[in-house]
Amino acid sequence: MADQSFILSAPGKVILHGEHAVVYGKIAIAIGVNLRTFLRLQPCDNGKVTLSLPNTDTHVSWNLHELESLTSAYYQNDLVNPLPLLPEQIEKLRQFSGIPAGDADTRILAVLAFLYLYLSIFAKSRLPSLKIVVWSELPTGAGLGSSAAYSVCMAAALLNAGSVISHCPLDGVETARWNENELDIINKWAFQGEKIIHGNPSGVDNAVGTWGGALKYKAGEITPLKRVPVLRILLTNTKVPRSTKILVAGVRDRLKKFPGIINPVLDSIDAVSCKCEHVLEEIAEHPSLSHYCVLEELFDINQQHLNVLGVGHPSLDRLCQVTLSHGLHSKLTGAGGGGCGITLLRPDTDASVIVAVLQELRDCGYDCWETNIGAPGVSLHVPSALREEILHAVSGL
Ligand code: PMV
């Protein structure tokens, strides 16, 4: 067990194009958003394991000897290739924590995911005493991959503490990242955590949290985009609650009712994603304003398509109108029906425009952030390079 405390972070994700169409085997492009989850791990010598999740006011602590009685059920022979998660392993953790079967509160599932990862990663050696604080800039339940960012941070932290992956040197740099093989190990373990929190995840969110940048997702296959520029965006949470399940079912009904009309729309969304992928690669190589104009048009086209699929919402129409009145282009991201939208900013978008738009969107009752997409994946940080707010939050104060 490493004897140093450390802080690491992982990004959330947005879907740039391809939501809903991806359910029918079309391409989706998921991209890292620089609203991040931060985790601080501190080795302790008090014989306890403490987990604090200040965003949800969750604080739990266990004695090591209680946890030691569980380890045999989580023994992993090969920490590089985790064994598939078994329902009885989760059931055992529920019983241990006194949580009724079927309780799907995200706070509880986050604690179960931690226990599973901790016991599995350390069952082979000695359980270490430690304190972990996780704090996030990401809203939960908004389709921005907050649970995946949590699982990626947790997997990376425990694998780092257990020396399963190397201790990245932070000499003279503000952030460090692990090598490809190590990222692959982090991603596999993070996927296990995601399964506990999400049930049946596609694996895209944890892959974006691990590698960052952008990924193409098609029929279960995930391919990282080779060159991805960092793009400025506004991310808006309309705070209108929506159910991904109901919205996906609504698209299915419409497709069944009007196959000749809806199938071409899904094909067109696929073509939008393809075009977007090419434009992103071109921007990464030779950025020019004309490329941004194409991205803006693709936003407009796809937003119309998503409205045709029936997943628009007046709150999203409002977002598009407000931003367009300042010359900016927006689309929904994720399931739609409310939830979140993204607005593309050009490199030359004036700061005064951004201030005005943010104000108008907040006046609509929305949460809104200026941030980047194409953000780096899981990273280790020099604490002194982090904002005061983050340091304060992960200090567990
Ligand atoms: O639940 P969200 O907002 O992360 O997005 C769901 C994306 C869909 O394409 C609508 C559904 C899916 O499973 O891909």
Short mmCIF file of N, CA and C in Angstrom, two decimals, residues 295-357:
data_model
loop_
_atom_site.label_atom_id
_atom_site.label_comp_id
_atom_site.label_asym_id
_atom_site.label_seq_id
_atom_site.Cartn_x
_atom_site.Cartn_y
_atom_site.Cartn_z
N LEU A 295 -19.78 22.56 -37.67
CA LEU A 295 -20.23 21.97 -36.40
C LEU A 295 -21.54 22.60 -35.95
N GLU A 296 -21.66 23.91 -36.14
CA GLU A 296 -22.89 24.61 -35.74
C GLU A 296 -24.09 24.10 -36.56
N GLU A 297 -23.85 23.95 -37.87
CA GLU A 297 -24.96 23.45 -38.71
C GLU A 297 -25.36 22.04 -38.31
N LEU A 298 -24.37 21.23 -37.96
CA LEU A 298 -24.68 19.85 -37.55
C LEU A 298 -25.50 19.86 -36.26
N PHE A 299 -25.19 20.77 -35.35
CA PHE A 299 -25.99 20.92 -34.12
C PHE A 299 -27.45 21.20 -34.51
N ASP A 300 -27.63 22.19 -35.41
CA ASP A 300 -29.01 22.60 -35.79
C ASP A 300 -29.75 21.43 -36.44
N ILE A 301 -29.08 20.74 -37.35
CA ILE A 301 -29.73 19.63 -38.06
C ILE A 301 -30.14 18.54 -37.07
N ASN A 302 -29.20 18.17 -36.21
CA ASN A 302 -29.50 17.07 -35.30
C ASN A 302 -30.58 17.45 -34.29
N GLN A 303 -30.58 18.71 -33.86
CA GLN A 303 -31.61 19.13 -32.91
C GLN A 303 -33.00 18.97 -33.55
N GLN A 304 -33.09 19.32 -34.85
CA GLN A 304 -34.38 19.15 -35.56
C GLN A 304 -34.74 17.66 -35.63
N HIS A 305 -33.74 16.85 -35.95
CA HIS A 305 -34.00 15.40 -36.04
C HIS A 305 -34.52 14.86 -34.71
N LEU A 306 -33.89 15.30 -33.63
CA LEU A 306 -34.29 14.79 -32.31
C LEU A 306 -35.71 15.25 -31.98
N ASN A 307 -36.06 16.45 -32.44
CA ASN A 307 -37.46 16.89 -32.27
C ASN A 307 -38.40 15.98 -33.06
N VAL A 308 -37.98 15.60 -34.27
CA VAL A 308 -38.82 14.70 -35.08
C VAL A 308 -38.98 13.35 -34.37
N LEU A 309 -37.94 12.91 -33.69
CA LEU A 309 -38.05 11.64 -32.95
C LEU A 309 -38.96 11.77 -31.73
N GLY A 310 -39.28 13.00 -31.35
CA GLY A 310 -40.22 13.21 -30.23
C GLY A 310 -39.54 13.37 -28.89
N VAL A 311 -38.22 13.68 -28.88
CA VAL A 311 -37.53 13.78 -27.59
C VAL A 311 -37.15 15.23 -27.25
N GLY A 312 -37.75 16.17 -27.97
CA GLY A 312 -37.54 17.58 -27.63
C GLY A 312 -38.35 17.95 -26.39
N HIS A 313 -38.25 19.23 -26.03
CA HIS A 313 -39.01 19.72 -24.87
C HIS A 313 -39.01 21.25 -24.94
N PRO A 314 -40.10 21.91 -24.49
CA PRO A 314 -40.10 23.38 -24.53
C PRO A 314 -38.88 24.00 -23.85
N SER A 315 -38.38 23.36 -22.78
CA SER A 315 -37.20 23.94 -22.09
C SER A 315 -35.98 23.92 -23.01
N LEU A 316 -35.91 22.90 -23.87
CA LEU A 316 -34.78 22.81 -24.80
C LEU A 316 -34.98 23.78 -25.97
N ASP A 317 -36.25 23.95 -26.40
CA ASP A 317 -36.52 24.96 -27.44
C ASP A 317 -36.08 26.33 -26.94
N ARG A 318 -36.39 26.59 -25.69
CA ARG A 318 -36.03 27.88 -25.09
C ARG A 318 -34.51 28.08 -25.09
N LEU A 319 -33.81 27.01 -24.71
CA LEU A 319 -32.34 27.07 -24.72
C LEU A 319 -31.84 27.44 -26.12
N CYS A 320 -32.39 26.76 -27.14
CA CYS A 320 -31.94 27.01 -28.52
C CYS A 320 -32.26 28.45 -28.93
N GLN A 321 -33.46 28.93 -28.55
CA GLN A 321 -33.84 30.30 -28.93
C GLN A 321 -32.94 31.34 -28.26
N VAL A 322 -32.74 31.18 -26.95
CA VAL A 322 -31.93 32.16 -26.20
C VAL A 322 -30.53 32.23 -26.79
N THR A 323 -29.93 31.06 -27.01
CA THR A 323 -28.54 31.07 -27.49
C THR A 323 -28.45 31.59 -28.93
N LEU A 324 -29.46 31.20 -29.77
CA LEU A 324 -29.42 31.66 -31.16
C LEU A 324 -29.59 33.18 -31.26
N SER A 325 -30.31 33.77 -30.31
CA SER A 325 -30.48 35.23 -30.34
C SER A 325 -29.13 35.92 -30.11
N HIS A 326 -28.12 35.15 -29.65
CA HIS A 326 -26.76 35.70 -29.51
C HIS A 326 -25.82 35.06 -30.54
N GLY A 327 -26.42 34.39 -31.53
CA GLY A 327 -25.61 33.80 -32.61
C GLY A 327 -24.97 32.47 -32.24
N LEU A 328 -25.46 31.82 -31.17
CA LEU A 328 -24.85 30.54 -30.76
C LEU A 328 -25.82 29.38 -31.01
N HIS A 329 -25.26 28.21 -31.30
CA HIS A 329 -26.09 27.06 -31.71
C HIS A 329 -26.06 25.97 -30.63
N SER A 330 -27.25 25.40 -30.37
CA SER A 330 -27.38 24.42 -29.27
C SER A 330 -28.11 23.17 -29.73
N LYS A 331 -27.91 22.12 -28.99
CA LYS A 331 -28.71 20.90 -29.17
C LYS A 331 -28.86 20.22 -27.81
N LEU A 332 -29.84 19.36 -27.72
CA LEU A 332 -29.96 18.57 -26.49
C LEU A 332 -28.82 17.55 -26.47
N THR A 333 -28.50 17.04 -25.32
CA THR A 333 -27.50 15.97 -25.24
C THR A 333 -28.04 14.89 -24.30
N GLY A 334 -27.93 13.64 -24.73
CA GLY A 334 -28.45 12.55 -23.90
C GLY A 334 -29.88 12.23 -24.31
N ALA A 335 -30.68 11.90 -23.32
CA ALA A 335 -32.01 11.37 -23.63
C ALA A 335 -33.00 12.43 -24.10
N GLY A 336 -32.81 13.70 -23.75
CA GLY A 336 -33.76 14.76 -24.14
C GLY A 336 -34.94 14.82 -23.19
N GLY A 337 -36.07 15.39 -23.68
CA GLY A 337 -37.26 15.51 -22.83
C GLY A 337 -37.02 16.44 -21.64
N GLY A 338 -36.10 17.39 -21.78
CA GLY A 338 -35.59 18.20 -20.65
C GLY A 338 -34.12 17.84 -20.50
N GLY A 339 -33.67 17.64 -19.28
CA GLY A 339 -32.26 17.24 -19.08
C GLY A 339 -31.31 18.32 -19.57
N CYS A 340 -30.25 17.91 -20.24
CA CYS A 340 -29.17 18.85 -20.58
C CYS A 340 -29.08 19.18 -22.06
N GLY A 341 -28.51 20.36 -22.32
CA GLY A 341 -28.21 20.76 -23.69
C GLY A 341 -26.81 21.33 -23.76
N ILE A 342 -26.24 21.35 -24.98
CA ILE A 342 -24.90 21.92 -25.14
C ILE A 342 -24.95 23.02 -26.20
N THR A 343 -24.14 24.03 -26.00
CA THR A 343 -24.06 25.16 -26.91
C THR A 343 -22.61 25.31 -27.33
N LEU A 344 -22.38 25.34 -28.63
CA LEU A 344 -21.00 25.44 -29.12
C LEU A 344 -20.52 26.89 -29.05
N LEU A 345 -19.31 27.07 -28.55
CA LEU A 345 -18.70 28.41 -28.57
C LEU A 345 -17.56 28.39 -29.59
N ARG A 346 -17.48 29.42 -30.40
CA ARG A 346 -16.35 29.49 -31.33
C ARG A 346 -15.14 30.01 -30.55
N PRO A 347 -13.92 29.79 -31.09
CA PRO A 347 -12.74 30.31 -30.38
C PRO A 347 -12.81 31.82 -30.22
N ASP A 348 -13.50 32.50 -31.17
CA ASP A 348 -13.54 33.97 -31.11
C ASP A 348 -14.83 34.50 -30.46
N THR A 349 -15.63 33.61 -29.84
CA THR A 349 -16.85 34.11 -29.19
C THR A 349 -16.45 35.06 -28.05
N ASP A 350 -17.04 36.26 -28.12
CA ASP A 350 -16.65 37.30 -27.17
C ASP A 350 -17.10 36.96 -25.74
N ALA A 351 -16.26 37.31 -24.77
CA ALA A 351 -16.58 37.03 -23.36
C ALA A 351 -17.89 37.70 -22.95
N SER A 352 -18.16 38.90 -23.51
CA SER A 352 -19.39 39.62 -23.12
C SER A 352 -20.64 38.85 -23.59
N VAL A 353 -20.53 38.17 -24.74
CA VAL A 353 -21.65 37.36 -25.25
C VAL A 353 -21.91 36.21 -24.27
N ILE A 354 -20.82 35.58 -23.83
CA ILE A 354 -20.98 34.43 -22.93
C ILE A 354 -21.63 34.87 -21.62
N VAL A 355 -21.17 35.99 -21.10
CA VAL A 355 -21.73 36.50 -19.83
C VAL A 355 -23.23 36.75 -20.00
N ALA A 356 -23.61 37.38 -21.13
CA ALA A 356 -25.03 37.71 -21.36
C ALA A 356 -25.87 36.44 -21.50
N VAL A 357 -25.35 35.46 -22.25
CA VAL A 357 -26.12 34.22 -22.46
C VAL A 357 -26.27 33.46 -21.14
#
